[in-house]
């Protein structure tokens, strides 16, 4: 069974994407955003965007802007978050320090959190010793045992302190993961963990969980790498008396080598895909099927993708990125796009070459041979260049075709103009050639290529003068 709003959650369905703006979005993380946006649409709920920039040194304004541009480009509009705002604003974590402070205090007062003065070095040694002794490398609980006087003395001495959450031993944290089913974690394996760094900033476990609760998030759908964070976050929320969302941990996307997809493993950023000329609908159709299956193999728009999205159709095994599949969806998307969309998509590259009156005929002629705007540029040159530079293969065909053939072609052009059917029929009768022997040299002389869009559509765009010059050029042997 997929996820459905249940009686246990009377609050409106709300899910979120919570990126840390430490780099450009790549296909792995934007897929998480897509799944959330689709689910929100399907459940008639809210898709929320939260910027997790508490790691001040790494959070960059430019990545924050870039990720919003990327999400908007893909049509993954958020109903709550930076921009639309909402009742839980602000949605940028660095602006929420006052809220975190309140909850740190509440935990300290309840005796659920305590200052820890252990230095990084001490912790590292303790970790290594534990591992060497075959024990789990959890925090020993040393500072938990400090008395009020000792704490005051260390504070007075200016010793830096983190704040640790106290995890009671002997408990079991259980939750039912929407994708992975029932989960159980022993609290004694977890150990007391840091919720506030010594510089005062909240640690991920804390701000992430507290914000989900304060923002009314009902489902946290995120990468499986966060699965083991969930028991910590559940304990925290319970200690704070805040609502615990449901969790859905999705399998990661891996590269061809099986390691998680990331910028480092060569995954393209969304920005690169946009610049290359991928259509958003192609990217969405590919990603929605990366680790999730649909009944339909057709290109679906956002509403269609949302209608067919079901958490019960998420795969548990990692999904492997496959560029060929992405290209497949690009091809499908280009074939299905309407002419005006295609024109505005390619206009930047061909606008200066294609006459305004011929725009739609140009798109119609080449759409079957298009994957990216750079292909449009190629065909624009083939059609509109004054001087053709034939491909190597076309050059070979032209070289082995005798002049009589071109002479017949010239006469046919004079008689029939750019009506390619009539023209080729006349050349056929005059030369006695047919099939490849007829069409290859005709295509080679008219376009400088051996493959491409239908000549019936190309020739009117090439026009009688250019066609004439191209044939004359072949006749003169240049
Ligand atoms: N900022 C975290 C990340 O980018 C969010 C994880 C989550 O979705 O809870 O990994």
JSON list of N, CA and C in Angstrom, two decimals, residues 16 193 204-210 212 220 222 226 229-238 244 247:
[
{"chain": "A", "resi": 16, "resn": "UNK", "atom": "N", "xyz": [8.47, 17.96, 2.21]},
{"chain": "A", "resi": 16, "resn": "UNK", "atom": "CA", "xyz": [9.42, 19.07, 2.00]},
{"chain": "A", "resi": 16, "resn": "UNK", "atom": "C", "xyz": [10.69, 18.60, 1.33]},
{"chain": "A", "resi": 193, "resn": "UNK", "atom": "N", "xyz": [24.28, 12.45, 21.69]},
{"chain": "A", "resi": 193, "resn": "UNK", "atom": "CA", "xyz": [24.81, 13.11, 20.48]},
{"chain": "A", "resi": 193, "resn": "UNK", "atom": "C", "xyz": [24.70, 14.63, 20.59]},
{"chain": "A", "resi": 204, "resn": "UNK", "atom": "N", "xyz": [22.82, 19.30, 12.59]},
{"chain": "A", "resi": 204, "resn": "UNK", "atom": "CA", "xyz": [21.81, 18.86, 11.63]},
{"chain": "A", "resi": 204, "resn": "UNK", "atom": "C", "xyz": [20.64, 18.12, 12.27]},
{"chain": "A", "resi": 205, "resn": "UNK", "atom": "N", "xyz": [20.95, 17.11, 13.12]},
{"chain": "A", "resi": 205, "resn": "UNK", "atom": "CA", "xyz": [19.88, 16.30, 13.73]},
{"chain": "A", "resi": 205, "resn": "UNK", "atom": "C", "xyz": [18.81, 17.18, 14.35]},
{"chain": "A", "resi": 206, "resn": "UNK", "atom": "N", "xyz": [19.29, 18.23, 15.00]},
{"chain": "A", "resi": 206, "resn": "UNK", "atom": "CA", "xyz": [18.40, 19.06, 15.79]},
{"chain": "A", "resi": 206, "resn": "UNK", "atom": "C", "xyz": [17.56, 19.99, 14.90]},
{"chain": "A", "resi": 207, "resn": "UNK", "atom": "N", "xyz": [18.23, 20.87, 14.15]},
{"chain": "A", "resi": 207, "resn": "UNK", "atom": "CA", "xyz": [17.46, 21.88, 13.40]},
{"chain": "A", "resi": 207, "resn": "UNK", "atom": "C", "xyz": [16.56, 21.21, 12.37]},
{"chain": "A", "resi": 208, "resn": "UNK", "atom": "N", "xyz": [17.05, 20.14, 11.79]},
{"chain": "A", "resi": 208, "resn": "UNK", "atom": "CA", "xyz": [16.27, 19.44, 10.77]},
{"chain": "A", "resi": 208, "resn": "UNK", "atom": "C", "xyz": [14.98, 18.87, 11.37]},
{"chain": "A", "resi": 209, "resn": "UNK", "atom": "N", "xyz": [15.11, 18.20, 12.52]},
{"chain": "A", "resi": 209, "resn": "UNK", "atom": "CA", "xyz": [13.92, 17.58, 13.14]},
{"chain": "A", "resi": 209, "resn": "UNK", "atom": "C", "xyz": [12.99, 18.63, 13.72]},
{"chain": "A", "resi": 210, "resn": "UNK", "atom": "N", "xyz": [13.57, 19.61, 14.42]},
{"chain": "A", "resi": 210, "resn": "UNK", "atom": "CA", "xyz": [12.73, 20.64, 15.05]},
{"chain": "A", "resi": 210, "resn": "UNK", "atom": "C", "xyz": [11.95, 21.40, 13.97]},
{"chain": "A", "resi": 212, "resn": "UNK", "atom": "N", "xyz": [11.08, 20.34, 10.98]},
{"chain": "A", "resi": 212, "resn": "UNK", "atom": "CA", "xyz": [10.01, 19.52, 10.41]},
{"chain": "A", "resi": 212, "resn": "UNK", "atom": "C", "xyz": [8.78, 19.61, 11.30]},
{"chain": "A", "resi": 220, "resn": "UNK", "atom": "N", "xyz": [8.43, 12.90, 5.86]},
{"chain": "A", "resi": 220, "resn": "UNK", "atom": "CA", "xyz": [9.81, 13.22, 5.49]},
{"chain": "A", "resi": 220, "resn": "UNK", "atom": "C", "xyz": [10.27, 12.15, 4.50]},
{"chain": "A", "resi": 222, "resn": "UNK", "atom": "N", "xyz": [13.21, 11.22, 2.12]},
{"chain": "A", "resi": 222, "resn": "UNK", "atom": "CA", "xyz": [14.59, 11.65, 1.90]},
{"chain": "A", "resi": 222, "resn": "UNK", "atom": "C", "xyz": [15.47, 10.43, 1.63]},
{"chain": "A", "resi": 226, "resn": "UNK", "atom": "N", "xyz": [19.98, 8.89, 5.37]},
{"chain": "A", "resi": 226, "resn": "UNK", "atom": "CA", "xyz": [19.49, 9.51, 6.61]},
{"chain": "A", "resi": 226, "resn": "UNK", "atom": "C", "xyz": [18.72, 8.53, 7.49]},
{"chain": "A", "resi": 229, "resn": "UNK", "atom": "N", "xyz": [19.63, 8.38, 11.04]},
{"chain": "A", "resi": 229, "resn": "UNK", "atom": "CA", "xyz": [19.44, 9.63, 11.78]},
{"chain": "A", "resi": 229, "resn": "UNK", "atom": "C", "xyz": [18.04, 9.69, 12.39]},
{"chain": "A", "resi": 230, "resn": "UNK", "atom": "N", "xyz": [17.11, 8.97, 11.79]},
{"chain": "A", "resi": 230, "resn": "UNK", "atom": "CA", "xyz": [15.71, 9.08, 12.21]},
{"chain": "A", "resi": 230, "resn": "UNK", "atom": "C", "xyz": [15.49, 8.72, 13.68]},
{"chain": "A", "resi": 231, "resn": "UNK", "atom": "N", "xyz": [16.07, 7.60, 14.20]},
{"chain": "A", "resi": 231, "resn": "UNK", "atom": "CA", "xyz": [15.81, 7.31, 15.61]},
{"chain": "A", "resi": 231, "resn": "UNK", "atom": "C", "xyz": [16.27, 8.44, 16.53]},
{"chain": "A", "resi": 232, "resn": "UNK", "atom": "N", "xyz": [17.39, 9.06, 16.21]},
{"chain": "A", "resi": 232, "resn": "UNK", "atom": "CA", "xyz": [17.86, 10.20, 17.02]},
{"chain": "A", "resi": 232, "resn": "UNK", "atom": "C", "xyz": [16.83, 11.33, 16.97]},
{"chain": "A", "resi": 233, "resn": "UNK", "atom": "N", "xyz": [16.34, 11.57, 15.77]},
{"chain": "A", "resi": 233, "resn": "UNK", "atom": "CA", "xyz": [15.43, 12.70, 15.60]},
{"chain": "A", "resi": 233, "resn": "UNK", "atom": "C", "xyz": [14.08, 12.42, 16.28]},
{"chain": "A", "resi": 234, "resn": "UNK", "atom": "N", "xyz": [13.67, 11.15, 16.25]},
{"chain": "A", "resi": 234, "resn": "UNK", "atom": "CA", "xyz": [12.42, 10.79, 16.92]},
{"chain": "A", "resi": 234, "resn": "UNK", "atom": "C", "xyz": [12.56, 11.00, 18.43]},
{"chain": "A", "resi": 235, "resn": "UNK", "atom": "N", "xyz": [13.70, 10.58, 18.98]},
{"chain": "A", "resi": 235, "resn": "UNK", "atom": "CA", "xyz": [13.93, 10.76, 20.42]},
{"chain": "A", "resi": 235, "resn": "UNK", "atom": "C", "xyz": [13.90, 12.24, 20.80]},
{"chain": "A", "resi": 236, "resn": "UNK", "atom": "N", "xyz": [14.53, 13.04, 19.97]},
{"chain": "A", "resi": 236, "resn": "UNK", "atom": "CA", "xyz": [14.57, 14.49, 20.22]},
{"chain": "A", "resi": 236, "resn": "UNK", "atom": "C", "xyz": [13.17, 15.09, 20.23]},
{"chain": "A", "resi": 237, "resn": "UNK", "atom": "N", "xyz": [12.40, 14.75, 19.19]},
{"chain": "A", "resi": 237, "resn": "UNK", "atom": "CA", "xyz": [11.05, 15.32, 19.08]},
{"chain": "A", "resi": 237, "resn": "UNK", "atom": "C", "xyz": [10.18, 14.87, 20.25]},
{"chain": "A", "resi": 238, "resn": "UNK", "atom": "N", "xyz": [10.35, 13.61, 20.62]},
{"chain": "A", "resi": 238, "resn": "UNK", "atom": "CA", "xyz": [9.56, 13.12, 21.76]},
{"chain": "A", "resi": 238, "resn": "UNK", "atom": "C", "xyz": [9.93, 13.88, 23.03]},
{"chain": "A", "resi": 244, "resn": "UNK", "atom": "N", "xyz": [5.94, 13.90, 15.68]},
{"chain": "A", "resi": 244, "resn": "UNK", "atom": "CA", "xyz": [6.92, 13.14, 14.89]},
{"chain": "A", "resi": 244, "resn": "UNK", "atom": "C", "xyz": [6.29, 12.87, 13.52]},
{"chain": "A", "resi": 247, "resn": "UNK", "atom": "N", "xyz": [8.29, 8.78, 8.13]},
{"chain": "A", "resi": 247, "resn": "UNK", "atom": "CA", "xyz": [9.54, 8.82, 7.36]},
{"chain": "A", "resi": 247, "resn": "UNK", "atom": "C", "xyz": [9.45, 7.86, 6.18]}
]
